[in-house]
Short mmCIF file of C-alpha atoms and ligand atoms in Angstrom, two decimals:
data_model
loop_
_atom_site.label_atom_id
_atom_site.label_comp_id
_atom_site.label_asym_id
_atom_site.label_seq_id
_atom_site.Cartn_x
_atom_site.Cartn_y
_atom_site.Cartn_z
CA MET K 1 199.60 -79.20 -156.13
CA LEU K 2 196.85 -77.07 -157.68
CA LYS K 3 196.98 -73.48 -156.45
CA LEU K 4 193.61 -71.90 -155.70
CA GLY K 5 192.69 -68.24 -155.32
CA VAL K 6 189.26 -67.44 -153.90
CA LEU K 7 187.35 -64.20 -154.50
CA ALA K 8 184.62 -63.59 -151.94
CA SER K 9 182.62 -60.53 -150.89
CA GLY K 10 180.82 -61.73 -147.78
CA ARG K 11 180.14 -64.58 -145.42
CA GLY K 12 182.45 -67.07 -147.07
CA SER K 13 180.68 -70.29 -146.16
CA ASN K 14 181.50 -71.78 -149.57
CA LEU K 15 185.11 -70.74 -149.08
CA GLN K 16 184.97 -72.57 -145.74
CA SER K 17 183.67 -75.75 -147.37
CA ILE K 18 186.61 -75.70 -149.76
CA ILE K 19 189.15 -74.97 -147.02
CA ASP K 20 187.70 -77.86 -144.98
CA ALA K 21 187.86 -80.27 -147.93
CA VAL K 22 191.47 -79.26 -148.62
CA GLU K 23 192.44 -79.64 -144.97
CA ALA K 24 190.73 -83.03 -144.81
CA GLY K 25 192.87 -84.16 -147.74
CA GLU K 26 189.84 -84.60 -149.99
CA ILE K 27 191.15 -82.14 -152.59
CA GLU K 28 194.75 -82.16 -153.83
CA ALA K 29 195.01 -78.39 -153.82
CA GLU K 30 196.08 -75.47 -151.71
CA VAL K 31 194.14 -72.26 -151.08
CA LYS K 32 196.94 -69.72 -151.65
CA VAL K 33 195.02 -66.48 -151.26
CA VAL K 34 191.57 -65.13 -150.48
CA ILE K 35 190.77 -61.75 -151.98
CA SER K 36 187.79 -59.57 -151.11
CA ASP K 37 186.39 -56.29 -152.37
CA ASN K 38 184.83 -55.86 -148.92
CA GLU K 39 187.14 -55.00 -146.06
CA ASN K 40 184.76 -56.49 -143.51
CA ALA K 41 184.04 -59.74 -145.31
CA GLN K 42 183.84 -62.71 -142.97
CA ALA K 43 185.62 -64.60 -145.75
CA LEU K 44 188.83 -62.69 -144.94
CA GLU K 45 188.58 -63.68 -141.27
CA ARG K 46 188.05 -67.30 -142.23
CA ALA K 47 191.19 -67.22 -144.38
CA THR K 48 193.30 -65.68 -141.63
CA LYS K 49 192.05 -68.27 -139.15
CA HIS K 50 193.43 -70.97 -141.44
CA GLN K 51 196.75 -69.20 -142.06
CA ILE K 52 195.76 -68.35 -145.62
CA GLU K 53 196.75 -64.98 -147.11
CA ALA K 54 193.79 -62.61 -146.89
CA GLN K 55 193.87 -59.58 -149.18
CA TYR K 56 191.44 -56.71 -149.35
CA VAL K 57 191.34 -54.96 -152.71
CA GLY K 58 189.13 -51.87 -152.45
CA PRO K 59 187.38 -50.76 -155.64
CA GLU K 60 187.32 -47.17 -154.34
CA ASP K 61 191.13 -47.12 -154.35
CA TYR K 62 191.16 -47.36 -158.15
CA SER K 63 189.89 -44.78 -160.61
CA THR K 64 188.84 -47.40 -163.15
CA SER K 65 187.41 -50.88 -162.89
CA ASN K 66 190.32 -52.06 -165.06
CA GLY K 67 192.73 -50.82 -162.42
CA PHE K 68 190.75 -52.63 -159.73
CA GLU K 69 190.77 -55.87 -161.70
CA GLN K 70 194.44 -55.56 -162.51
CA ALA K 71 195.13 -55.28 -158.77
CA ILE K 72 193.26 -58.55 -158.25
CA ILE K 73 195.15 -60.22 -161.10
CA ASP K 74 198.44 -58.97 -159.61
CA GLN K 75 197.56 -60.63 -156.30
CA LEU K 76 196.51 -63.86 -158.00
CA GLU K 77 199.74 -63.84 -160.02
CA ARG K 78 201.78 -63.21 -156.94
CA TYR K 79 200.54 -66.51 -155.54
CA ASP K 80 200.75 -68.34 -158.90
CA VAL K 81 197.05 -69.09 -158.74
CA GLU K 82 195.94 -71.65 -161.33
CA LEU K 83 192.21 -71.83 -160.59
CA VAL K 84 190.11 -68.85 -159.51
CA ILE K 85 187.11 -69.68 -157.32
CA LEU K 86 184.28 -67.18 -157.09
CA ALA K 87 182.51 -67.72 -153.80
CA GLY K 88 179.89 -65.06 -153.32
CA PHE K 89 181.96 -62.47 -155.18
CA MET K 90 179.57 -59.64 -155.95
CA LYS K 91 181.49 -57.84 -158.71
CA LEU K 92 181.07 -58.77 -162.37
CA LEU K 93 184.39 -59.55 -164.01
CA SER K 94 185.32 -57.98 -167.35
CA PRO K 95 186.00 -59.92 -170.56
CA TYR K 96 189.68 -59.10 -170.05
CA PHE K 97 189.77 -60.87 -166.69
CA ILE K 98 187.75 -63.81 -168.01
CA LYS K 99 190.11 -64.22 -170.96
CA TYR K 100 193.13 -63.94 -168.70
CA TYR K 101 191.90 -66.94 -166.73
CA GLN K 102 190.01 -68.61 -169.57
CA ASN K 103 188.33 -71.83 -168.41
CA ARG K 104 190.09 -71.39 -165.08
CA ILE K 105 187.36 -69.56 -163.18
CA MET K 106 184.54 -71.34 -161.35
CA ASN K 107 181.41 -69.90 -159.79
CA ILE K 108 178.54 -71.24 -157.72
CA HIS K 109 175.03 -69.95 -158.18
CA PRO K 110 172.04 -70.79 -155.96
CA SER K 111 169.68 -71.92 -158.71
CA LEU K 112 169.36 -74.64 -161.30
CA LEU K 113 170.81 -72.66 -164.20
CA PRO K 114 169.82 -71.49 -166.72
CA ALA K 115 166.82 -70.58 -164.55
CA PHE K 116 166.98 -67.61 -162.20
CA LYS K 117 170.26 -65.91 -163.00
CA GLY K 118 171.46 -62.90 -161.06
CA LEU K 119 170.54 -61.67 -157.61
CA HIS K 120 167.95 -63.23 -155.27
CA ALA K 121 167.83 -66.47 -157.23
CA GLN K 122 166.05 -68.26 -154.39
CA GLN K 123 163.30 -65.62 -154.21
CA GLN K 124 162.98 -65.73 -157.99
CA ALA K 125 162.45 -69.51 -157.75
CA LEU K 126 159.77 -69.07 -155.06
CA ASP K 127 158.00 -66.34 -157.04
CA TYR K 128 157.97 -68.54 -160.12
CA GLY K 129 156.42 -71.40 -158.19
CA VAL K 130 158.93 -74.12 -159.06
CA LYS K 131 158.72 -77.39 -157.13
CA VAL K 132 162.47 -78.05 -157.08
CA ALA K 133 165.36 -75.65 -156.75
CA GLY K 134 169.08 -76.14 -156.29
CA CYS K 135 172.54 -74.89 -157.12
CA THR K 136 174.97 -74.94 -160.02
CA VAL K 137 178.76 -74.91 -160.21
CA HIS K 138 179.92 -73.64 -163.57
CA PHE K 139 182.91 -72.30 -165.40
CA VAL K 140 182.68 -68.56 -165.88
CA ASP K 141 182.35 -67.13 -169.35
CA GLN K 142 181.62 -63.57 -170.39
CA GLY K 143 177.91 -63.71 -169.58
CA MET K 144 176.35 -63.56 -166.13
CA ASP K 145 175.78 -67.10 -164.79
CA THR K 146 175.96 -68.52 -168.31
CA GLY K 147 179.16 -70.61 -168.46
CA PRO K 148 179.46 -74.39 -168.97
CA ILE K 149 177.85 -76.32 -166.13
CA ILE K 150 180.05 -78.63 -164.04
CA LEU K 151 177.72 -79.94 -161.31
CA GLN K 152 174.19 -79.29 -160.07
CA ALA K 153 172.27 -80.38 -157.01
CA VAL K 154 168.52 -80.37 -156.53
CA VAL K 155 166.47 -79.65 -153.40
CA PRO K 156 162.68 -79.70 -152.93
CA VAL K 157 160.76 -76.46 -152.55
CA LYS K 158 158.24 -76.57 -149.71
CA GLU K 159 154.96 -74.70 -149.69
CA ASP K 160 155.87 -72.69 -146.62
CA ASP K 161 159.40 -71.85 -147.76
CA THR K 162 160.72 -68.33 -147.36
CA GLU K 163 163.73 -66.97 -149.22
CA ASP K 164 165.79 -67.76 -146.12
CA SER K 165 164.58 -71.30 -145.55
CA LEU K 166 165.08 -72.19 -149.22
CA ALA K 167 168.49 -70.50 -149.28
CA THR K 168 169.54 -72.54 -146.23
CA ARG K 169 168.46 -75.82 -147.84
CA ILE K 170 170.29 -74.93 -151.07
CA LEU K 171 173.41 -73.79 -149.19
CA GLU K 172 173.79 -77.22 -147.63
CA GLU K 173 174.09 -78.66 -151.13
CA GLU K 174 176.41 -75.85 -152.25
CA HIS K 175 178.84 -76.92 -149.56
CA LYS K 176 178.96 -80.41 -151.08
CA VAL K 177 179.04 -79.68 -154.81
CA TYR K 178 181.57 -76.84 -154.80
CA PRO K 179 184.36 -78.87 -153.16
CA GLU K 180 183.42 -81.80 -155.39
CA ALA K 181 183.79 -79.66 -158.54
CA VAL K 182 187.16 -78.33 -157.39
CA LYS K 183 188.27 -81.88 -156.62
CA LEU K 184 187.32 -82.99 -160.15
CA TYR K 185 189.28 -80.06 -161.59
CA ALA K 186 192.29 -80.83 -159.39
CA GLU K 187 192.20 -84.43 -160.63
CA ASP K 188 192.09 -83.19 -164.23
CA LYS K 189 188.74 -84.86 -164.78
CA LEU K 190 186.92 -81.92 -166.37
CA GLU K 191 186.93 -81.40 -170.10
CA ILE K 192 185.07 -78.52 -171.72
CA GLU K 193 183.47 -79.23 -175.10
CA GLY K 194 181.55 -76.18 -176.20
CA ARG K 195 178.78 -75.66 -173.65
CA LYS K 196 179.31 -79.08 -172.14
CA VAL K 197 181.60 -80.17 -169.37
CA ILE K 198 182.54 -83.83 -169.72
CA ILE K 199 183.41 -85.51 -166.44
CA LYS K 200 186.03 -88.20 -167.01
CA ARG K 201 185.36 -90.77 -164.32
C1 LIG X 1 175.91 -68.39 -152.11
O1 LIG X 1 174.53 -68.55 -152.04
C2 LIG X 1 176.39 -68.58 -153.52
O2 LIG X 1 175.64 -69.50 -154.24
C3 LIG X 1 176.21 -67.20 -154.11
O3 LIG X 1 176.53 -66.32 -153.09
C4 LIG X 1 176.33 -66.95 -151.82
C5 LIG X 1 177.64 -66.88 -151.10
O4 LIG X 1 177.57 -67.39 -149.79
N1 LIG X 1 177.02 -67.04 -155.29
P1 LIG X 1 178.90 -67.58 -148.94
O5 LIG X 1 179.58 -66.21 -148.89
O6 LIG X 1 179.75 -68.59 -149.65
O7 LIG X 1 178.46 -68.03 -147.60
#
């Protein structure tokens, strides 16, 4: 069974959607460990509640970012993690980490990439005046929010939307597409060809 490791810095609602899909038997996988760079992350509580290993790795305990990353890799190795899921993980990973788990790291971003990379993607979308927004699950490469796209979902933007109301509408879709992408990976249905992810149905 595919072994998952989730990195999360905060609320962990995407983590929850994956835990729920695994527990419902929708994904043939097991969440082995949840790792956070934030001691107070709700994601860690969610893991514990589901009897999943919850590990805090504090960046301030390491003198270099390499040391911090190595500590994360050590934890992932300890649980034989095969696919790394970024779920609201707020630290950028180095090329070393990305190479270590080449094509085995997924991320979700709350925009229709390649539009609106980085922080406050929903506010960026509102400021730009787009009529649709959405979310993207992608493999992680060395750029920020640039890797091959696995799945996207679209939501309408309403004239009276605020960052919060749009984020809430997008989040609902995030909770569907992220488990779906992990399921496809677990079923070995994803093939990366350059920038493209072919879904073998
Ligand atoms: C989500 O909006 C996700 O797209 C972004 O960070 C947020 C994490 O939310 N990468 P949660 O911690 O999963 O609730």
